[in-house]
GROMACS .gro file of C-alpha atoms in nm:
model
  146
    1MET     CA    1  -6.013   1.148   8.160
    2GLY     CA    2  -5.879   0.796   8.215
    3THR     CA    3  -5.740   0.558   7.961
    4ILE     CA    4  -5.882   0.233   7.833
    5ARG     CA    5  -5.671  -0.077   7.891
    6ILE     CA    6  -5.679  -0.343   7.623
    7ARG     CA    7  -5.623  -0.699   7.744
    8VAL     CA    8  -5.586  -1.007   7.526
    9CYS     CA    9  -5.641  -1.356   7.660
   10GLY     CA   10  -5.628  -1.707   7.525
   11ILE     CA   11  -5.856  -2.008   7.542
   12LEU     CA   12  -5.622  -2.308   7.551
   13GLU     CA   13  -5.794  -2.644   7.581
   14LYS     CA   14  -5.646  -2.986   7.654
   15ASN     CA   15  -5.901  -3.267   7.628
   16ASP     CA   16  -6.179  -3.170   7.872
   17GLU     CA   17  -5.970  -2.904   8.049
   18LEU     CA   18  -5.904  -2.531   8.015
   19LEU     CA   19  -5.577  -2.359   8.104
   20LEU     CA   20  -5.616  -2.086   8.368
   21VAL     CA   21  -5.379  -1.873   8.571
   22LYS     CA   22  -5.436  -1.843   8.945
   23HIS     CA   23  -5.396  -1.507   9.117
   24THR     CA   24  -5.420  -1.380   9.471
   25LYS     CA   25  -5.510  -1.029   9.580
   26ASN     CA   26  -5.623  -0.906   9.922
   27ASN     CA   27  -5.610  -1.267  10.051
   28LYS     CA   28  -5.855  -1.378   9.781
   29GLU     CA   29  -5.773  -1.641   9.517
   30TYR     CA   30  -5.924  -1.625   9.170
   31TYR     CA   31  -5.856  -1.738   8.815
   32LEU     CA   32  -5.810  -1.564   8.481
   33LEU     CA   33  -5.755  -1.686   8.130
   34PRO     CA   34  -5.385  -1.641   8.049
   35GLY     CA   35  -5.310  -1.306   7.889
   36GLY     CA   36  -5.248  -0.943   7.966
   37GLY     CA   37  -5.213  -0.591   7.841
   38VAL     CA   38  -5.125  -0.491   7.488
   39ASP     CA   39  -4.822  -0.262   7.469
   40HIS     CA   40  -4.826   0.048   7.249
   41GLY     CA   41  -4.726  -0.052   6.895
   42GLU     CA   42  -4.791  -0.423   6.960
   43ASP     CA   43  -5.058  -0.617   6.771
   44PHE     CA   44  -5.300  -0.847   6.956
   45LYS     CA   45  -5.144  -1.174   6.842
   46THR     CA   46  -4.790  -1.068   6.935
   47ALA     CA   47  -4.911  -0.948   7.277
   48LEU     CA   48  -5.090  -1.275   7.348
   49LYS     CA   49  -4.788  -1.486   7.248
   50ARG     CA   50  -4.568  -1.273   7.476
   51GLU     CA   51  -4.810  -1.300   7.768
   52PHE     CA   52  -4.840  -1.679   7.740
   53LEU     CA   53  -4.461  -1.708   7.743
   54GLU     CA   54  -4.429  -1.470   8.040
   55GLU     CA   55  -4.710  -1.620   8.248
   56CYS     CA   56  -4.708  -1.989   8.154
   57ASN     CA   57  -4.375  -2.057   7.978
   58LEU     CA   58  -4.568  -2.175   7.670
   59ASN     CA   59  -4.536  -2.094   7.303
   60ILE     CA   60  -4.872  -2.076   7.132
   61GLN     CA   61  -5.031  -2.015   6.796
   62VAL     CA   62  -5.308  -1.755   6.809
   63GLU     CA   63  -5.614  -1.857   6.611
   64ASP     CA   64  -5.962  -1.704   6.580
   65MET     CA   65  -6.106  -1.427   6.794
   66VAL     CA   66  -6.388  -1.565   7.007
   67PHE     CA   67  -6.524  -1.289   7.236
   68ILE     CA   68  -6.486  -0.926   7.328
   69SER     CA   69  -6.592  -0.803   7.674
   70GLU     CA   70  -6.565  -0.481   7.870
   71GLY     CA   71  -6.501  -0.420   8.237
   72ILE     CA   72  -6.596  -0.074   8.359
   73ALA     CA   73  -6.553  -0.004   8.731
   74PRO     CA   74  -6.865   0.145   8.896
   75ASN     CA   75  -6.665   0.454   8.995
   76GLY     CA   76  -6.533   0.489   8.640
   77GLY     CA   77  -6.176   0.451   8.759
   78ARG     CA   78  -6.092   0.158   8.532
   79HIS     CA   79  -6.208   0.054   8.188
   80ILE     CA   80  -6.075  -0.270   8.042
   81ILE     CA   81  -6.156  -0.418   7.704
   82SER     CA   82  -6.078  -0.792   7.694
   83ILE     CA   83  -6.035  -0.969   7.363
   84TYR     CA   84  -6.049  -1.350   7.374
   85PHE     CA   85  -5.876  -1.574   7.121
   86LYS     CA   86  -5.869  -1.948   7.066
   87VAL     CA   87  -5.504  -2.056   7.095
   88LYS     CA   88  -5.312  -2.374   7.014
   89TYR     CA   89  -5.021  -2.515   7.217
   90ILE     CA   90  -4.690  -2.523   7.026
   91ASP     CA   91  -4.428  -2.610   7.291
   92GLY     CA   92  -4.296  -2.534   7.638
   93ASP     CA   93  -4.320  -2.679   7.988
   94LEU     CA   94  -4.611  -2.538   8.186
   95LYS     CA   95  -4.488  -2.335   8.484
   96VAL     CA   96  -4.543  -1.993   8.641
   97GLY     CA   97  -4.327  -1.728   8.481
   98GLU     CA   98  -4.082  -1.520   8.681
   99ASP     CA   99  -4.172  -1.176   8.818
  100GLU     CA  100  -4.543  -1.222   8.755
  101GLY     CA  101  -4.667  -1.035   9.063
  102ASN     CA  102  -4.995  -1.173   9.197
  103LEU     CA  103  -4.982  -1.485   8.977
  104ILE     CA  104  -4.941  -1.790   9.201
  105GLY     CA  105  -5.019  -2.079   8.968
  106VAL     CA  106  -5.098  -2.205   8.619
  107GLU     CA  107  -5.316  -2.510   8.585
  108TYR     CA  108  -5.563  -2.695   8.370
  109ILE     CA  109  -5.912  -2.696   8.522
  110LYS     CA  110  -6.179  -2.942   8.414
  111LYS     CA  111  -6.441  -2.759   8.210
  112SER     CA  112  -6.706  -2.928   8.425
  113ASP     CA  113  -6.550  -2.760   8.733
  114LEU     CA  114  -6.574  -2.402   8.603
  115ASP     CA  115  -6.873  -2.329   8.828
  116LYS     CA  116  -6.663  -2.423   9.134
  117ILE     CA  117  -6.405  -2.147   9.084
  118THR     CA  118  -6.396  -1.768   9.081
  119LEU     CA  119  -6.317  -1.653   8.726
  120TYR     CA  120  -6.259  -1.290   8.632
  121PRO     CA  121  -6.415  -1.155   8.426
  122ASN     CA  122  -6.698  -1.400   8.479
  123THR     CA  123  -6.737  -1.552   8.134
  124LYS     CA  124  -6.822  -1.904   8.251
  125LYS     CA  125  -7.159  -1.910   8.072
  126GLU     CA  126  -7.010  -1.787   7.746
  127LEU     CA  127  -6.716  -2.028   7.768
  128LYS     CA  128  -6.950  -2.324   7.821
  129GLU     CA  129  -7.160  -2.213   7.522
  130TYR     CA  130  -6.843  -2.180   7.313
  131PHE     CA  131  -6.727  -2.531   7.412
  132LYS     CA  132  -7.062  -2.670   7.291
  133ASP     CA  133  -7.101  -2.488   6.961
  134ARG     CA  134  -6.768  -2.322   6.860
  135ASN     CA  135  -6.940  -2.094   6.610
  136SER     CA  136  -6.880  -1.734   6.715
  137GLY     CA  137  -6.831  -1.587   6.371
  138ILE     CA  138  -6.576  -1.336   6.502
  139LYS     CA  139  -6.247  -1.320   6.316
  140TYR     CA  140  -5.924  -1.127   6.374
  141LEU     CA  141  -5.821  -0.931   6.067
  142GLY     CA  142  -5.470  -0.835   6.181
  143ASN     CA  143  -5.301  -0.500   6.134
  144ARG     CA  144  -5.496  -0.300   5.874
  145TRP     CA  145  -5.281   0.017   5.883
  146GLU     CA  146  -5.165   0.122   5.536
   0.00000   0.00000   0.00000
């Protein structure tokens, strides 16, 4: 039986733009929201802060949880749970982090241009709805272990 990968990602807005990371794989370019895997023993907020620093050279404040999505490969070989948080810029100069593999860029994309890019997972519709209404009702409760 395989394992489930948990990925956290952040929605960082600047005016009418959204921060995305650009990847390439098999000669195909695509975008993701900044973020990555949660390490064993690491809480979601700590993981997301680490990933933003590693990928984008930015320090952020993690705010409310916005979405949760799953990605299950048709052959069952991969299962990814993605947890999306609203984040706020604290400091740092935007640039691609070192040793980030397939990551080839970090850039702000106009929200109105989302339909022109390939975004994985494809959450364009949900992001546009979120930008309009901002009322998801989902909250992160932190570490509840006692």
